[in-house]
Amino acid sequence: MRFIACAFIFVLFLLPVEKVIANEVQTEEIKMKRVEMDQYALENVEKLFINELKLESLMKYLNEKVYQPPINAKLDRNGEVVSGKPGVSIDRNQFHIGFREAFYNKDIHEFQVPVKPIYPRVDKALLIEISQKQLGSYVTHFRQSNKERTTNIELAAKAIDSHVVFPGELFSFNTVVGERTEEKGYKRAPVIVKGELAEDIGGGICQVSSTLFNAVDLKGIEIVERYAHSKNVPYVPPGKDATVSWWGPDFSFKNKYNQPLLLRANALDGKLVVRVYSSDIVEHFQKNFK
């Protein structure tokens, strides 16, 4: 019951004061009043010590309210860079310092919760650098008249387009594309299940994973996980496919270069194209792979 009461006071006294801009990220300034800070003292020790478990729960709660993920820069269909945006989170180190100073100094009547920017991993400069040299590409075709399957291919291609795979990093198709659901716009279309054609949400996705597999089948890229369909598919030669399913097989590979890889994917006018790029110095290191 005491915890519930404290949570109620927390709602009352952690008030968003005003909108502030932190490195182009708009967030809310949060201040803690003295009466709220006093709630984080250990019981039965004359409030000399802080209840660290309770304080940790507070920081977790605050971060959930404040957190905004960073947005990576990307390339549009014309190859123009769309700048990314930094995110924001609680500055845990400064929070610990500031909270303790305010907790033990009764002359401090309020404490402003500190935040810090989270910079995206992929910025404009990096994209420009790693789009200099094409390492590989692959093209497959599909019937635009099958609107459901076309929609699924376009959505999956868009999900992997402009994705950057850093050195030593594992690319997972299911992780990057995510679950194929109706809420995301995926449609029911034919899929191969145990050698038989059936209909399921996201049918056609395997053409994207198969096209990607053929594009990244290069020296310096280690194929970690790949499964073939139970029967041949029409869009790639036998043995060159990569089936995927949200609750089943995945397609994954690891970047063994010492430079990041940039994936470009475009589905337009019945043609699916996947290209792999990197910096103009990656070729020198590519020769070192046997």
Coordinates of C-alpha atoms in Angstrom, one line a residue:
M1 CA 0.0 0.0 0.0
R2 CA 2.9 2.4 0.8
F3 CA 4.3 1.8 -2.8
I4 CA 0.9 2.7 -4.3
A5 CA 0.8 5.8 -2.3
C6 CA 4.2 6.8 -3.4
A7 CA 3.3 6.2 -7.0
F8 CA 0.3 8.5 -6.6
I9 CA 2.5 11.2 -5.2
F10 CA 4.9 10.6 -8.1
V11 CA 2.2 11.4 -10.5
L12 CA 1.4 14.6 -8.7
F13 CA 4.9 16.0 -8.4
L14 CA 6.7 14.9 -11.5
L15 CA 5.2 17.6 -13.7
P16 CA 6.2 18.3 -17.3
V17 CA 7.0 22.0 -17.1
E18 CA 7.7 23.0 -20.7
K19 CA 8.7 21.8 -24.1
V20 CA 12.5 22.0 -24.7
I21 CA 14.7 21.2 -27.7
A22 CA 17.6 18.9 -27.2
N23 CA 19.7 18.5 -30.4
E24 CA 16.6 18.8 -32.6
V25 CA 14.6 16.4 -30.4
Q26 CA 11.5 17.9 -28.8
T27 CA 10.9 16.5 -25.3
E28 CA 9.3 17.6 -22.0
E29 CA 11.3 19.0 -19.1
I30 CA 10.5 17.1 -16.0
K31 CA 11.1 18.4 -12.5
M32 CA 10.9 16.5 -9.1
K33 CA 9.6 18.4 -6.1
R34 CA 11.1 18.0 -2.6
V35 CA 8.1 16.0 -1.3
E36 CA 8.7 13.4 -4.1
M37 CA 12.4 13.1 -3.5
D38 CA 11.8 12.3 0.2
Q39 CA 9.8 9.3 -0.8
Y40 CA 13.0 7.5 -1.9
A41 CA 14.5 7.2 1.5
L42 CA 15.0 3.9 3.2
E43 CA 12.5 3.3 6.0
N44 CA 13.5 3.0 9.7
V45 CA 16.9 4.7 9.3
E46 CA 15.8 8.3 9.8
K47 CA 15.9 8.9 6.0
L48 CA 19.6 8.9 5.8
F49 CA 19.9 6.5 2.9
I50 CA 18.3 6.2 -0.5
N51 CA 16.3 3.2 -1.4
E52 CA 18.3 2.2 -4.5
L53 CA 15.8 -0.4 -5.8
K54 CA 13.0 2.1 -5.7
L55 CA 15.2 4.8 -7.3
E56 CA 16.1 2.4 -10.1
S57 CA 12.4 1.7 -10.7
L58 CA 11.9 5.5 -10.9
M59 CA 14.6 5.9 -13.5
K60 CA 13.1 3.1 -15.6
Y61 CA 9.7 4.7 -15.4
L62 CA 11.0 8.1 -16.4
N63 CA 13.0 6.7 -19.3
E64 CA 9.9 5.1 -20.6
K65 CA 8.2 8.5 -20.6
V66 CA 11.0 10.4 -22.1
Y67 CA 12.7 8.0 -24.5
Q68 CA 12.6 8.7 -28.2
P69 CA 14.5 6.4 -30.5
P70 CA 17.0 8.0 -33.0
I71 CA 16.2 7.8 -36.7
N72 CA 18.9 6.8 -39.0
A73 CA 19.7 8.7 -42.2
K74 CA 18.6 6.9 -45.4
L75 CA 18.7 7.2 -49.1
D76 CA 15.5 7.9 -51.1
R77 CA 14.8 6.3 -54.5
N78 CA 16.7 9.0 -56.3
G79 CA 19.8 8.4 -54.1
E80 CA 19.4 11.6 -52.2
V81 CA 20.2 11.5 -48.5
V82 CA 17.4 12.0 -46.1
S83 CA 19.0 13.2 -42.8
G84 CA 18.4 11.3 -39.6
K85 CA 17.4 12.6 -36.2
P86 CA 18.8 12.1 -32.8
G87 CA 16.7 10.5 -30.1
V88 CA 16.6 11.2 -26.4
S89 CA 16.8 9.3 -23.1
I90 CA 17.4 9.9 -19.4
D91 CA 21.0 10.7 -18.6
R92 CA 21.5 8.1 -15.9
N93 CA 24.9 9.3 -14.7
Q94 CA 23.8 12.9 -14.3
F95 CA 20.5 11.7 -12.7
H96 CA 22.4 9.8 -10.0
I97 CA 24.6 12.8 -9.3
G98 CA 21.8 15.4 -9.3
F99 CA 19.3 13.3 -7.4
R100 CA 21.8 12.6 -4.5
E101 CA 22.8 16.3 -4.3
A102 CA 19.1 17.3 -4.1
F103 CA 18.2 14.5 -1.7
Y104 CA 20.8 15.4 0.9
N105 CA 20.6 19.1 0.6
K106 CA 17.3 20.2 2.0
D107 CA 17.7 23.7 0.6
I108 CA 17.2 22.3 -2.9
H109 CA 13.4 22.2 -3.4
E110 CA 13.3 20.7 -6.8
F111 CA 15.4 18.6 -9.2
Q112 CA 15.3 18.7 -13.0
V113 CA 15.5 15.3 -14.5
P114 CA 18.5 15.4 -17.0
V115 CA 18.2 14.0 -20.5
K116 CA 20.8 13.4 -23.2
P117 CA 20.7 12.9 -27.0
I118 CA 21.1 9.5 -28.6
Y119 CA 22.8 9.9 -31.9
P120 CA 21.8 7.6 -34.8
R121 CA 24.4 5.0 -35.9
V122 CA 23.9 6.0 -39.5
D123 CA 24.3 9.6 -40.5
K124 CA 24.6 11.5 -43.8
A125 CA 28.4 11.3 -43.9
L126 CA 28.5 7.6 -43.4
L127 CA 25.9 6.9 -46.1
I128 CA 27.8 9.0 -48.6
E129 CA 31.0 7.2 -47.8
I130 CA 29.6 3.6 -48.0
S131 CA 27.6 4.2 -51.2
Q132 CA 30.7 4.7 -53.3
K133 CA 31.3 1.2 -54.6
Q134 CA 28.8 -1.5 -55.7
L135 CA 29.9 -4.9 -54.5
G136 CA 27.0 -7.0 -55.8
S137 CA 23.5 -7.0 -57.1
Y138 CA 20.7 -9.3 -58.2
V139 CA 17.4 -8.8 -60.1
T140 CA 14.2 -10.9 -60.0
H141 CA 10.8 -10.3 -61.6
F142 CA 7.2 -10.5 -60.4
R143 CA 3.8 -10.1 -61.9
Q144 CA 2.3 -6.8 -61.0
S145 CA -1.2 -8.1 -61.7
N146 CA -1.0 -10.0 -58.5
K147 CA -1.6 -6.9 -56.4
E148 CA -1.5 -8.7 -53.0
R149 CA 1.9 -10.3 -53.7
T150 CA 3.2 -7.1 -55.2
T151 CA 2.3 -5.2 -52.1
N152 CA 4.1 -7.7 -49.9
I153 CA 7.3 -7.5 -52.0
E154 CA 7.2 -3.7 -52.0
L155 CA 6.8 -3.5 -48.2
A156 CA 9.6 -6.0 -47.5
A157 CA 11.9 -4.3 -50.0
K158 CA 11.3 -1.0 -48.4
A159 CA 12.1 -2.5 -44.9
I160 CA 15.6 -3.5 -46.0
D161 CA 16.3 -0.5 -48.2
S162 CA 19.1 1.7 -46.8
H163 CA 19.9 -0.7 -44.0
V164 CA 23.5 -0.6 -42.9
V165 CA 25.3 -3.8 -41.7
F166 CA 28.4 -2.8 -39.7
P167 CA 31.6 -4.9 -39.6
G168 CA 31.2 -8.1 -37.7
E169 CA 27.4 -7.5 -37.4
L170 CA 24.8 -10.1 -38.1
F171 CA 21.9 -9.2 -40.5
S172 CA 18.7 -11.1 -39.8
F173 CA 15.9 -10.8 -42.3
N174 CA 13.2 -11.5 -39.8
T175 CA 14.6 -8.9 -37.3
V176 CA 15.0 -6.2 -39.9
V177 CA 11.7 -6.7 -41.8
G178 CA 9.8 -7.6 -38.7
E179 CA 6.6 -9.6 -38.4
R180 CA 4.4 -9.6 -41.5
T181 CA 1.0 -8.5 -40.3
E182 CA -2.2 -7.0 -41.7
E183 CA -1.7 -4.0 -39.5
K184 CA 1.6 -3.3 -41.4
G185 CA -0.2 -3.6 -44.7
Y186 CA 0.8 -7.1 -45.7
K187 CA -1.7 -9.1 -47.7
R188 CA -2.7 -12.7 -48.1
A189 CA -0.9 -14.2 -51.1
P190 CA 0.3 -17.7 -52.2
V191 CA 3.2 -19.3 -50.2
I192 CA 4.8 -22.8 -50.4
V193 CA 4.1 -24.9 -47.3
K194 CA 5.5 -28.4 -47.2
G195 CA 5.6 -28.6 -51.0
E196 CA 2.1 -27.3 -51.4
L197 CA 0.8 -23.9 -52.4
A198 CA -1.3 -22.2 -49.7
E199 CA -2.3 -18.6 -48.9
D200 CA -0.9 -16.7 -45.9
I201 CA -0.2 -13.2 -44.7
G202 CA 3.0 -12.0 -46.4
G203 CA 3.1 -14.3 -49.3
G204 CA 5.9 -13.2 -51.7
I205 CA 8.3 -12.2 -49.0
C206 CA 10.6 -15.1 -49.9
Q207 CA 11.3 -13.5 -53.2
V208 CA 12.8 -10.6 -51.4
S209 CA 14.9 -12.8 -49.1
S210 CA 16.0 -14.9 -52.1
T211 CA 17.0 -11.8 -54.1
L212 CA 18.9 -10.5 -51.2
F213 CA 20.7 -13.8 -50.7
N214 CA 21.9 -13.8 -54.3
A215 CA 23.0 -10.1 -54.0
V216 CA 25.1 -10.8 -50.8
D217 CA 26.6 -14.1 -51.9
L218 CA 30.0 -12.5 -52.0
K219 CA 33.5 -13.1 -50.6
G220 CA 33.7 -11.3 -47.3
I221 CA 30.0 -12.1 -46.4
E222 CA 29.3 -15.2 -44.4
I223 CA 25.9 -16.8 -44.9
V224 CA 24.9 -17.9 -41.4
E225 CA 21.4 -19.2 -41.9
R226 CA 19.6 -20.1 -45.1
Y227 CA 16.9 -22.6 -45.9
A228 CA 15.6 -23.8 -49.3
H229 CA 11.9 -24.1 -50.2
S230 CA 10.5 -27.6 -50.3
K231 CA 10.0 -27.2 -54.1
N232 CA 11.6 -25.0 -56.7
V233 CA 10.5 -21.4 -57.1
P234 CA 10.2 -19.6 -60.4
Y235 CA 12.0 -16.4 -59.6
V236 CA 15.6 -17.8 -59.0
P237 CA 17.5 -20.8 -60.2
P238 CA 17.3 -24.1 -58.2
G239 CA 19.3 -23.9 -55.1
K240 CA 19.5 -20.2 -55.1
D241 CA 16.4 -19.4 -52.9
A242 CA 16.1 -18.5 -49.3
T243 CA 12.8 -19.1 -47.6
V244 CA 11.8 -17.1 -44.5
S245 CA 8.9 -17.3 -42.1
W246 CA 8.2 -15.3 -39.0
W247 CA 7.7 -18.4 -36.8
G248 CA 10.2 -20.5 -38.7
P249 CA 13.2 -20.1 -41.0
D250 CA 15.3 -17.0 -41.1
F251 CA 17.9 -15.7 -43.6
S252 CA 20.9 -14.2 -42.0
F253 CA 24.5 -13.3 -42.9
K254 CA 27.5 -11.7 -41.3
N255 CA 29.6 -8.8 -42.6
K256 CA 33.2 -10.0 -42.6
Y257 CA 34.6 -6.8 -44.1
N258 CA 36.1 -4.1 -42.1
Q259 CA 33.8 -1.6 -43.7
P260 CA 30.0 -1.2 -43.3
L261 CA 27.7 -2.5 -46.0
L262 CA 24.8 -0.6 -47.4
L263 CA 21.7 -2.5 -48.8
R264 CA 19.6 -0.9 -51.5
A265 CA 16.3 -2.6 -52.5
N266 CA 13.7 -1.4 -54.9
A267 CA 10.5 -3.1 -56.2
L268 CA 9.1 -1.2 -59.2
D269 CA 7.3 -2.1 -62.5
G270 CA 7.5 -5.8 -61.8
K271 CA 11.3 -5.8 -61.1
L272 CA 12.9 -6.3 -57.7
V273 CA 16.5 -5.1 -57.5
V274 CA 18.8 -5.6 -54.5
R275 CA 22.3 -4.0 -54.5
V276 CA 25.1 -4.1 -52.0
Y277 CA 27.5 -1.1 -51.6
S278 CA 30.4 -0.1 -49.4
S279 CA 33.2 2.4 -49.3
D280 CA 35.7 2.7 -52.2
I281 CA 38.5 1.1 -50.1
V282 CA 36.6 -2.1 -49.3
E283 CA 37.9 -3.8 -52.5
H284 CA 41.5 -3.8 -51.1
F285 CA 40.3 -5.8 -48.1
Q286 CA 38.0 -8.0 -50.2
K287 CA 41.1 -9.6 -51.8
N288 CA 42.3 -10.9 -48.5
F289 CA 39.3 -13.3 -48.2
K290 CA 40.0 -16.7 -49.6

